[in-house]
Every structure is written in C-alpha cells, then in structure tokens.
Short mmCIF file of N, CA, C and O in Angstrom, two decimals:
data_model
loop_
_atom_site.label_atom_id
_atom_site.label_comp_id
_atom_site.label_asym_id
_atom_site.label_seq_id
_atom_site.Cartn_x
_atom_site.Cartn_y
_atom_site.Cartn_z
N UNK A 535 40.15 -22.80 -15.26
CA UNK A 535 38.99 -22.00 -14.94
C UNK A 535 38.03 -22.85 -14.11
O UNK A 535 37.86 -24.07 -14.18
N UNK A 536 37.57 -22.18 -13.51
CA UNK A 536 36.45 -22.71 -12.01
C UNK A 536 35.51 -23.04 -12.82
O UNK A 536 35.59 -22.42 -13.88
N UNK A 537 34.50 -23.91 -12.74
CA UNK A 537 32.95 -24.21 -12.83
C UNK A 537 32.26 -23.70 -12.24
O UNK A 537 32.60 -23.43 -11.09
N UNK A 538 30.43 -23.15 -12.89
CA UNK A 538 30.12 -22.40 -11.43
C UNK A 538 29.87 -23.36 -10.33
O UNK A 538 29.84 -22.84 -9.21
N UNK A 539 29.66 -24.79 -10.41
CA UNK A 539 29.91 -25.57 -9.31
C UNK A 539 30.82 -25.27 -8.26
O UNK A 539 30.57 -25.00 -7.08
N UNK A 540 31.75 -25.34 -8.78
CA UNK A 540 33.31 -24.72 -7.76
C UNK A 540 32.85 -23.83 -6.92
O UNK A 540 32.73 -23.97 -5.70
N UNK A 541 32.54 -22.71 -7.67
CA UNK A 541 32.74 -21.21 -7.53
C UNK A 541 31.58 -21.15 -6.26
O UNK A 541 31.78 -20.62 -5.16
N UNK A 542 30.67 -21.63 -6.57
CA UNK A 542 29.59 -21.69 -5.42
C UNK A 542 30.15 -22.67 -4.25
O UNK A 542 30.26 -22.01 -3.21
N UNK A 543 30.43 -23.63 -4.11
CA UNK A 543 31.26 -23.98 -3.45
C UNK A 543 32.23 -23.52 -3.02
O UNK A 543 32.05 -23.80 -1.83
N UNK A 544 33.24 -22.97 -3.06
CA UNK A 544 34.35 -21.96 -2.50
C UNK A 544 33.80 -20.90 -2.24
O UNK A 544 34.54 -20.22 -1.53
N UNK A 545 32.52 -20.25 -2.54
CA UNK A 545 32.15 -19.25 -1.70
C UNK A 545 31.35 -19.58 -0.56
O UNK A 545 31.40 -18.86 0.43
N UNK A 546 30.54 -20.70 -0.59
CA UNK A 546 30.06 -21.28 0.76
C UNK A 546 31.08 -21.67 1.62
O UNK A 546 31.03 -21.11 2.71
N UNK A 547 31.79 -22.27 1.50
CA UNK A 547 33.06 -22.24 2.28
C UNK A 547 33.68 -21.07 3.29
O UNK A 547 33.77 -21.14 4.52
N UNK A 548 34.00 -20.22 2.62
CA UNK A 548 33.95 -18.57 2.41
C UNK A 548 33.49 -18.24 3.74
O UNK A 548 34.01 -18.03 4.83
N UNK A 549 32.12 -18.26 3.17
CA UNK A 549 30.96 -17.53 3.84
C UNK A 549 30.58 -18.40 5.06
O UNK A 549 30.15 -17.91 6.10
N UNK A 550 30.72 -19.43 4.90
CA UNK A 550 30.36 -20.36 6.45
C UNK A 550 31.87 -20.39 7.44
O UNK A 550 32.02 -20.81 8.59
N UNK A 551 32.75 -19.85 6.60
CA UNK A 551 34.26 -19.44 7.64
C UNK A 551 33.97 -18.65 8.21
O UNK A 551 34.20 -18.82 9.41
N UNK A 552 33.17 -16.94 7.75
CA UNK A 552 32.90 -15.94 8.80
C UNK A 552 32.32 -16.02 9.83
O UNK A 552 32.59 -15.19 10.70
N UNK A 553 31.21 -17.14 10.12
CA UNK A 553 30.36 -17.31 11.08
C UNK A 553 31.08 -17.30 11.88
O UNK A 553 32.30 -17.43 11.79
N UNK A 554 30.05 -17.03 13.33
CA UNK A 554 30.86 -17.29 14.48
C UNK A 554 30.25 -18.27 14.94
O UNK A 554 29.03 -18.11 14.88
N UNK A 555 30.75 -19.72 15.63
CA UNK A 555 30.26 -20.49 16.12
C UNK A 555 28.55 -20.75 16.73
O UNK A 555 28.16 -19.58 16.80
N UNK A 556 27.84 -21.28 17.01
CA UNK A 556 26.95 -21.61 17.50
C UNK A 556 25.93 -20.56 16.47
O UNK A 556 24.86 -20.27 17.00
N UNK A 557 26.17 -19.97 15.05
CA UNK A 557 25.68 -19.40 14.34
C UNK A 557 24.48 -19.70 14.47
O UNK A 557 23.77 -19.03 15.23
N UNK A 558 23.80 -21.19 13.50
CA UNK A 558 23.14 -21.92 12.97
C UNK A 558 21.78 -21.63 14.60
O UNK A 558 20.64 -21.16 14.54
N UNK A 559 22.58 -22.16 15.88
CA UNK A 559 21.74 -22.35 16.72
C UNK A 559 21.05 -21.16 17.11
O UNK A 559 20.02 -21.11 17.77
N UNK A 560 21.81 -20.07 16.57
CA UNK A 560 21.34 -18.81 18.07
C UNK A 560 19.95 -18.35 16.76
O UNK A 560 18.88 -17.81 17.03
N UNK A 561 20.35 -18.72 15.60
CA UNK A 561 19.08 -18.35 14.64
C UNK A 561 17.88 -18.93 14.82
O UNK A 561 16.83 -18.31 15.00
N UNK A 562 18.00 -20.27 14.76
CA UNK A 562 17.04 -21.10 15.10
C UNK A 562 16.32 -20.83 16.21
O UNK A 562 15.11 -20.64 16.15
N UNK A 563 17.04 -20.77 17.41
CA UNK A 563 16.14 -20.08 18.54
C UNK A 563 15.46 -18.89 18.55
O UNK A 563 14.46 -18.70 19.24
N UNK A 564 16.00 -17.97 17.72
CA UNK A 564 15.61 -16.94 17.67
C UNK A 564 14.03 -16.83 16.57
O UNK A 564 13.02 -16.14 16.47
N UNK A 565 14.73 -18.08 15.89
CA UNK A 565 13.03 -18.55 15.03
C UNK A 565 11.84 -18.90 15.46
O UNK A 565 10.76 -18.67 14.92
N UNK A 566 12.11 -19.64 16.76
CA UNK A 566 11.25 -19.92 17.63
C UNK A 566 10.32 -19.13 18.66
O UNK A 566 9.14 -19.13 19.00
N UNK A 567 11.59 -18.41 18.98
CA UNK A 567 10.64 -17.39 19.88
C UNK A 567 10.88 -17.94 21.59
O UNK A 567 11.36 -19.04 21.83
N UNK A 568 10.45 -16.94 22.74
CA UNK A 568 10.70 -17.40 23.73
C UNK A 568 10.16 -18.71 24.07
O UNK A 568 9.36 -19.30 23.34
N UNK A 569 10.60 -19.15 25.14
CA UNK A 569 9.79 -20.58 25.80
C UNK A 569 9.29 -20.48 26.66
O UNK A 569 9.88 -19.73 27.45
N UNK A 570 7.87 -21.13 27.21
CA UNK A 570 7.07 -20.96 27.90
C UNK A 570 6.98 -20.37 29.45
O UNK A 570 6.01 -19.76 29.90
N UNK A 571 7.59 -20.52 29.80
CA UNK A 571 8.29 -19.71 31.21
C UNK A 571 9.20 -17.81 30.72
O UNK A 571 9.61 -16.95 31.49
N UNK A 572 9.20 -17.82 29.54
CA UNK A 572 9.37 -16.30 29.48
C UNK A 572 8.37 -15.85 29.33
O UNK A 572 8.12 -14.98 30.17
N UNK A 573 7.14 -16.14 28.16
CA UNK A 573 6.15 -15.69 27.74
C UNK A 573 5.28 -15.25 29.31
O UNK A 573 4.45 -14.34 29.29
N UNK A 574 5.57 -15.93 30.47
CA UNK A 574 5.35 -15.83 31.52
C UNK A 574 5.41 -14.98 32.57
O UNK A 574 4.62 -14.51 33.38
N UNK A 575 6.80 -14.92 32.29
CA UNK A 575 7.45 -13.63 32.81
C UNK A 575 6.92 -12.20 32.33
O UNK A 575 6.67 -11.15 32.93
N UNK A 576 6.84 -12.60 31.00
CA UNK A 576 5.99 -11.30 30.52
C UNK A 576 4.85 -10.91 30.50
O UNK A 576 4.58 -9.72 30.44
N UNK A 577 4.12 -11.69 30.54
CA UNK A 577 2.72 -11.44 31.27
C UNK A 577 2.62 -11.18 32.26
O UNK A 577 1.99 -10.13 32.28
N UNK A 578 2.85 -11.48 33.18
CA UNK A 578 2.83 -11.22 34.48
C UNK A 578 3.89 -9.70 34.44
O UNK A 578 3.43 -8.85 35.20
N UNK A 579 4.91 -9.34 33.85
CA UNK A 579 5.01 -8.02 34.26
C UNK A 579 4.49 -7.10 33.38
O UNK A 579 4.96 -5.96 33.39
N UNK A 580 3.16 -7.52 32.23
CA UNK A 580 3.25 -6.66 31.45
C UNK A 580 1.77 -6.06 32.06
O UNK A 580 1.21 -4.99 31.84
N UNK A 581 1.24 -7.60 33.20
CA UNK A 581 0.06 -7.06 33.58
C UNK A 581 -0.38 -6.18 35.21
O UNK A 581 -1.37 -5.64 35.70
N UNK A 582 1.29 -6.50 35.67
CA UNK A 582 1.92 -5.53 36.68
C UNK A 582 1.78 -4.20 36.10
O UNK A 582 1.67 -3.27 36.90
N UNK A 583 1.77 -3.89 34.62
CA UNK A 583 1.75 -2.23 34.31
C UNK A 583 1.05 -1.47 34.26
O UNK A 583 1.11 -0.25 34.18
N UNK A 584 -0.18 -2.61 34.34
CA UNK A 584 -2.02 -1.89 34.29
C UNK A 584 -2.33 -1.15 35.59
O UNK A 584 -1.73 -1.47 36.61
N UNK A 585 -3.03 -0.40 35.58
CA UNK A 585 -4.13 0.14 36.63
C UNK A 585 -5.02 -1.30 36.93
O UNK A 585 -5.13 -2.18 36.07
N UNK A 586 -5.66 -1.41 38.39
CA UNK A 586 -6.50 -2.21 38.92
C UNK A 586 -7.77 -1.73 37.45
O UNK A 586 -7.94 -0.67 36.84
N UNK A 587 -8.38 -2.95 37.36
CA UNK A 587 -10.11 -1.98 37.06
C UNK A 587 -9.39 -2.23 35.17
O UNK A 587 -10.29 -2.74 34.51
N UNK A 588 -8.40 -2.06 34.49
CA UNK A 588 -8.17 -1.66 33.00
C UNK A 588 -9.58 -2.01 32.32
O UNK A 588 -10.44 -1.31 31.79
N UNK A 589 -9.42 -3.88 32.64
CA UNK A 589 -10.36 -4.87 31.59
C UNK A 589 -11.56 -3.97 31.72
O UNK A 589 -12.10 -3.47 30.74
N UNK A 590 -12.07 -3.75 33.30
CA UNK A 590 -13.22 -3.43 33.64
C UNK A 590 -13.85 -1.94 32.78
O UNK A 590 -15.00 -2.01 32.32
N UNK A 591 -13.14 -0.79 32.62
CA UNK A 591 -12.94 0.35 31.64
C UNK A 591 -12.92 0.02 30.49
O UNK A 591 -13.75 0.47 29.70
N UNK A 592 -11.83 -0.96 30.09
CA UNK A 592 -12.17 -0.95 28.25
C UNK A 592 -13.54 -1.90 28.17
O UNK A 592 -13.64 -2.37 27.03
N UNK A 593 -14.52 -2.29 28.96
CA UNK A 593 -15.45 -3.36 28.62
C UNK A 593 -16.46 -2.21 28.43
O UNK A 593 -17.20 -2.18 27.45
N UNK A 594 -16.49 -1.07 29.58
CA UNK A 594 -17.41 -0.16 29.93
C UNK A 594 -17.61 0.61 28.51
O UNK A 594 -18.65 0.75 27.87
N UNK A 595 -16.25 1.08 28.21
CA UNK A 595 -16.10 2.36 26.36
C UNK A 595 -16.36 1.11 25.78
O UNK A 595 -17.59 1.18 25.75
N UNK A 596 -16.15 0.29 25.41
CA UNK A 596 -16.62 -0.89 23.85
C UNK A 596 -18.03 -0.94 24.13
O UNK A 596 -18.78 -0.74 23.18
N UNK A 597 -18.61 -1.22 25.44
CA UNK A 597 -20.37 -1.15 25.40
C UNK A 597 -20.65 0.20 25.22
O UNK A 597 -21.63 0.26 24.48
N UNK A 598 -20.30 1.26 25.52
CA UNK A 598 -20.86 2.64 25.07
C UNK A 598 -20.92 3.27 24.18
O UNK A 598 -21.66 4.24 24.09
N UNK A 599 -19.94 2.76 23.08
CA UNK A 599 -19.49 2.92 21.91
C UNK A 599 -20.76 2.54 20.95
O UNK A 599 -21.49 1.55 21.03
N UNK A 600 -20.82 3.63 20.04
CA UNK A 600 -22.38 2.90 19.52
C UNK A 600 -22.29 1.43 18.42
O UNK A 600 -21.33 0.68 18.22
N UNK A 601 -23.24 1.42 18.03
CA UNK A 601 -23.14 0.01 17.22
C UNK A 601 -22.28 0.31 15.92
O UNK A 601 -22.57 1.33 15.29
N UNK A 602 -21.33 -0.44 15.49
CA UNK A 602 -20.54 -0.43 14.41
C UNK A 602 -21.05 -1.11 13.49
O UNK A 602 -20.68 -0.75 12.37
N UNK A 603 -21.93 -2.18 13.50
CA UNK A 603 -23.17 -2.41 12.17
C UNK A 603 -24.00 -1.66 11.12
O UNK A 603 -25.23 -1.67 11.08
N UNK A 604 -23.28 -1.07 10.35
CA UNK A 604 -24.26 -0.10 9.37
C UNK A 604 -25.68 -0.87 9.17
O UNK A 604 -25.95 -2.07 9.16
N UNK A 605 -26.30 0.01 9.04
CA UNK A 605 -28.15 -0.16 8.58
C UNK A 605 -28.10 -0.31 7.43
O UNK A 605 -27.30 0.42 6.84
N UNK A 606 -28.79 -1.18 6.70
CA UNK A 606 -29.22 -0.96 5.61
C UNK A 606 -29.22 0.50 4.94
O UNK A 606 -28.52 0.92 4.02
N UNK A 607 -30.31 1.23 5.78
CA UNK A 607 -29.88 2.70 4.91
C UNK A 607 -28.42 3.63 4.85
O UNK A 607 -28.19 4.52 4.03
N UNK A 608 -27.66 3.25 5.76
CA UNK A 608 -26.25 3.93 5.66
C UNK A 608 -25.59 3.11 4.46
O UNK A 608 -25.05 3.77 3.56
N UNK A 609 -25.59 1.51 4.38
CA UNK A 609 -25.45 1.07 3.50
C UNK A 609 -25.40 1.64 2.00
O UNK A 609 -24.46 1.70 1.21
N UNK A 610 -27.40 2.21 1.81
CA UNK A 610 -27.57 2.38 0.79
C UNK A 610 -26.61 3.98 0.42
O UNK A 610 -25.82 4.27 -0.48
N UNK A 611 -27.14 4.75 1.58
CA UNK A 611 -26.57 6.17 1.46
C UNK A 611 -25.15 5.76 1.20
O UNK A 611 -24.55 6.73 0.73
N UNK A 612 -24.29 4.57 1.34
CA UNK A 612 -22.80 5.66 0.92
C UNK A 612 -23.07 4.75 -0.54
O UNK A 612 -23.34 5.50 -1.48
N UNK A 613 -23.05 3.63 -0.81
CA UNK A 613 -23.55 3.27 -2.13
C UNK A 613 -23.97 4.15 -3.10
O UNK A 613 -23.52 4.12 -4.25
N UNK A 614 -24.84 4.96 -2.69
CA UNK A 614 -25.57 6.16 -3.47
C UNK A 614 -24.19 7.58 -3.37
O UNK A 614 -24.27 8.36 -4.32
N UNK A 615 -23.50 7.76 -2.76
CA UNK A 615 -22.64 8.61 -2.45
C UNK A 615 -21.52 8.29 -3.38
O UNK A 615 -20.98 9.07 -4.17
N UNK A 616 -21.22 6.87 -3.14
CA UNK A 616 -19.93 6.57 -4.34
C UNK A 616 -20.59 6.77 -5.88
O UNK A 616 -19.95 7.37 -6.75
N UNK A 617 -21.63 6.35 -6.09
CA UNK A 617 -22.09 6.16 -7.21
C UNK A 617 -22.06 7.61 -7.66
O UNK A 617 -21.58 7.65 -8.80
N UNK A 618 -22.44 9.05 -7.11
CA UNK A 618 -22.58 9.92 -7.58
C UNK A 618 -21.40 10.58 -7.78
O UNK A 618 -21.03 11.31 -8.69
N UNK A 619 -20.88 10.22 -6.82
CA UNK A 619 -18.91 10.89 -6.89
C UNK A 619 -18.28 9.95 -8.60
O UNK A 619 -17.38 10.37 -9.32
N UNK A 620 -19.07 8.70 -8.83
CA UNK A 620 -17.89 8.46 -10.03
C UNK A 620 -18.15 8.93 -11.39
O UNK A 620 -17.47 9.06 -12.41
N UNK A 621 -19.96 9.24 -10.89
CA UNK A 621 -20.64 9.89 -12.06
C UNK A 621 -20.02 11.08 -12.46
O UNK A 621 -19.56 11.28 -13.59
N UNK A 622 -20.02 12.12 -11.23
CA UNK A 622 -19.38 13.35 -11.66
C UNK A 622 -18.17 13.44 -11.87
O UNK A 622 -17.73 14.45 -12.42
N UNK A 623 -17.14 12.14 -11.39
CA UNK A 623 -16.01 12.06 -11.73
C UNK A 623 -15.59 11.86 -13.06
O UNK A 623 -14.55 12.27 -13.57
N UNK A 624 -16.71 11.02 -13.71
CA UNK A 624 -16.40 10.87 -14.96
C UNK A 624 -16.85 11.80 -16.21
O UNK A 624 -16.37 12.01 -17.33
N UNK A 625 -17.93 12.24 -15.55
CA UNK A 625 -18.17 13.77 -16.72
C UNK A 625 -17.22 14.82 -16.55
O UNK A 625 -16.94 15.32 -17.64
N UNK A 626 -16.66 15.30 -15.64
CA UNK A 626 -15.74 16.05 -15.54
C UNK A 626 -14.88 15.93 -16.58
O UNK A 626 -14.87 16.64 -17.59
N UNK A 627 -13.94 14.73 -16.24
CA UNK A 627 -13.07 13.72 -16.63
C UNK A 627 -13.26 13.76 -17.98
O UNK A 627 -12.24 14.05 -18.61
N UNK A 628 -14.41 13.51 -18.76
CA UNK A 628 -15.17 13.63 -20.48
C UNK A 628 -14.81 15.08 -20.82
O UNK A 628 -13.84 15.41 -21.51
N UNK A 629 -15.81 15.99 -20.19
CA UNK A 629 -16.14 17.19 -20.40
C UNK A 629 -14.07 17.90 -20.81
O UNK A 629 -13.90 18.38 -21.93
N UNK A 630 -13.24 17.86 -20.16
CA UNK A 630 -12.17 18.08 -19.84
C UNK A 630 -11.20 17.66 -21.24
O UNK A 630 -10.37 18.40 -21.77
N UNK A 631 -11.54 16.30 -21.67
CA UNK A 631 -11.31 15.51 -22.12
C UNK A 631 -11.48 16.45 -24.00
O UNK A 631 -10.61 16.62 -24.85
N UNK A 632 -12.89 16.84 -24.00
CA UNK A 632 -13.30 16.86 -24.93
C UNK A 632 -13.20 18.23 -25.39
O UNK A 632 -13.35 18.71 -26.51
N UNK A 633 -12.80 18.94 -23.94
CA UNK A 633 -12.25 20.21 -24.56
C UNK A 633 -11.06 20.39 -24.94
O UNK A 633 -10.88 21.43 -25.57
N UNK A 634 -10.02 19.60 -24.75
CA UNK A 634 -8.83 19.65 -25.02
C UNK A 634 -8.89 18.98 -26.27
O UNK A 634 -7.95 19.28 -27.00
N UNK A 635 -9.39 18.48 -26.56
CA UNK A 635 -9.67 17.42 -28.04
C UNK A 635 -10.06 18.76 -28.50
O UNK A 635 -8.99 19.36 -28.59
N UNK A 636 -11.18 19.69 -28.90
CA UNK A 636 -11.28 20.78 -29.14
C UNK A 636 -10.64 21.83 -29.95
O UNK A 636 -10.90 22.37 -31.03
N UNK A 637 -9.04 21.99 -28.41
CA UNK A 637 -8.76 22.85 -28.50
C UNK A 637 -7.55 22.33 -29.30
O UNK A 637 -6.81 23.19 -29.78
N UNK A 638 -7.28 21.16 -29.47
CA UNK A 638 -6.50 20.88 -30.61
C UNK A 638 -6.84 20.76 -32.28
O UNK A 638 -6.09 20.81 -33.25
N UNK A 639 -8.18 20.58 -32.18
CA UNK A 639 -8.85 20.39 -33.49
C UNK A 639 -8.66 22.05 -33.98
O UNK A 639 -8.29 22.23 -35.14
N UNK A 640 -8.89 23.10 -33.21
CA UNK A 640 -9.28 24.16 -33.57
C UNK A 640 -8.08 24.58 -33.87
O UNK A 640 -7.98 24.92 -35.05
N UNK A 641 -6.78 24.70 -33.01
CA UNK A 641 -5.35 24.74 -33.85
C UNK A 641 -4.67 24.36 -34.58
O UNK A 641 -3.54 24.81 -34.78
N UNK A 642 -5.20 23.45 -35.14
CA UNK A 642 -4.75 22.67 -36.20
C UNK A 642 -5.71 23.25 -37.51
O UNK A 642 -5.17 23.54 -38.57
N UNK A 643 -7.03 23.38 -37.33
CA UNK A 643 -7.51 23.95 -38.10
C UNK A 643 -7.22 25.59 -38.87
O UNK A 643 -7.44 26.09 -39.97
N UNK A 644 -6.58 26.06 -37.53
CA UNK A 644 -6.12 27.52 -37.94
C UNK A 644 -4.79 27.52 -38.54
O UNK A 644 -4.36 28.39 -39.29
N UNK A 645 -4.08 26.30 -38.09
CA UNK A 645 -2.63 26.36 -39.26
C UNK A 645 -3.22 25.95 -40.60
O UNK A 645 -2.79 26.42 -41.66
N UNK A 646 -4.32 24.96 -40.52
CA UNK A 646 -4.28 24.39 -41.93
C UNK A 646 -5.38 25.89 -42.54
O UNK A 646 -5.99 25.64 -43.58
N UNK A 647 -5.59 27.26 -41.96
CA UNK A 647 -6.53 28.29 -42.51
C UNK A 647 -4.95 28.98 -42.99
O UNK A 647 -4.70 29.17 -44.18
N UNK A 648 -4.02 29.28 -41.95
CA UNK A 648 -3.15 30.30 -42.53
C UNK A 648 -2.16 30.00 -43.54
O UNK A 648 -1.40 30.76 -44.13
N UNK A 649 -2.26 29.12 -43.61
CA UNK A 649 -1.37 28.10 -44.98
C UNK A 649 -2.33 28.35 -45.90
O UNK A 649 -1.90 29.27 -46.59
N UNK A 650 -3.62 27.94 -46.34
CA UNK A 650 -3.95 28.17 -47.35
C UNK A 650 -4.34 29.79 -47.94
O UNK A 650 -4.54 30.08 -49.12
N UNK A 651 -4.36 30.66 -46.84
CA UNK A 651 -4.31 31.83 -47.05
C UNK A 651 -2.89 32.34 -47.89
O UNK A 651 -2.79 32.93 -48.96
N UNK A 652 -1.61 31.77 -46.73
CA UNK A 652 -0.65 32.13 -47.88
C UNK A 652 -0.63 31.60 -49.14
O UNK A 652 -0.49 32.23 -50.19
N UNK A 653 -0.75 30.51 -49.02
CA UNK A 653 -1.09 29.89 -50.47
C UNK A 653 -1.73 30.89 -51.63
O UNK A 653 -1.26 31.10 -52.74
N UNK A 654 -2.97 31.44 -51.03
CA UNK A 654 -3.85 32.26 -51.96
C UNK A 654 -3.24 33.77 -52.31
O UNK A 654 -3.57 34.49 -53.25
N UNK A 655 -2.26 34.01 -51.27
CA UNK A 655 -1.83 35.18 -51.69
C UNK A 655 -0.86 35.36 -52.27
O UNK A 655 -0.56 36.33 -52.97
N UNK A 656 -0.15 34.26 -51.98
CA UNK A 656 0.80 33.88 -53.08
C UNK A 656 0.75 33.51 -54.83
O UNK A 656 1.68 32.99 -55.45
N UNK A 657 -0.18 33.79 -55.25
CA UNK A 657 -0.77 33.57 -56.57
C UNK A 657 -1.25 35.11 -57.05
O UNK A 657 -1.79 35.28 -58.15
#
C-alpha cells in the first residue's frame, strides 16, 4: 500500500505529464501582464478611438455637475430620515409581534376554556 507521500507524488508526476511544454512560462507571463511597448500600442489606439475635444467635454459635464459635498443640513435630513424609518420599522415590527403573541395566547386559552367545559359537563 502507497503512503500518502507516494500518492501525492505519483499524482504530481501525473499531472505535470499533461502539461504542454513551456506551461510554467506562458503562465508567468501571463502574470505579468503586457510589456511596455504594448501598453503603448494600446494607448495610442485606444486614444485613436476618441473624438478630438473628449478630455475637453468630460472636464466641461464634471464642472457643471453640481457639488457632490452634502451640507451639513442634507447630512442632518437623511440622518433624521434613517432614524425615523427604523423607528417605525421597529414598532411595526413590535406591534406585529405582539399581536401574534396575542393571537396565540387567546387560542390556547380557548382550548384550555373548551376542555374544562367538557370536563364540567361531563360530571
């Protein structure tokens, strides 16, 4: 019987037989990523795809765009907005809660009424 020493061993074996040559390398490169003269190539045709003017347009909409800095008071307003949504979330949530608690107390109470009724009429 094999050891799992072996066994891992004869399957690396195995498994490094299927490779196909230059395995190890074409990964590694591929880990890397292009080299500096492609990254090149691609810029240059990726900036062949623009309209003249692009930068100049997206600079124009990002300045027209209003300010993305909340105020203090928007601040406070959604602060005040969550706060009231968890409030009512949670009375709901109670209220719901406590009727079903309720509505089990009250059926349970009516088996433990019609049992003792038979009980009583049974005498």
């Amino acid at each position: 019987m094999k050891t799992e020493d072996q066994a891992w061993r004869s399957l690396q074996a195995h498994a490094s037989a299927q490779l196909r040559a230059g395995f190890a390398d074409r990964v590694l490169c591929s880990a890397r990523g292009p080299d500096e003269t492609a990254w090149r190539e691609l810029q240059s045709h990726a900036s062949a795809q623009l309209r003249p003017g692009f930068a100049d347009r997206v600079l124009r909409a990002v300045r027209a765009f209003p300010s993305s800095v909340p105020s203090l008071l928007d601040q406070f307003a959604l602060s005040a907005a969550t706060a009231a949504f968890c409030v009512i979330t949670v009375a709901v949530v109670h209220s719901r809660s406590l009727r079903l608690e309720d509505e089990r107390n009250l059926a349970t109470w009516q088996r433990m009424a019609a049992q003792v009724e038979g009980m009583d009429s049974a005498r």
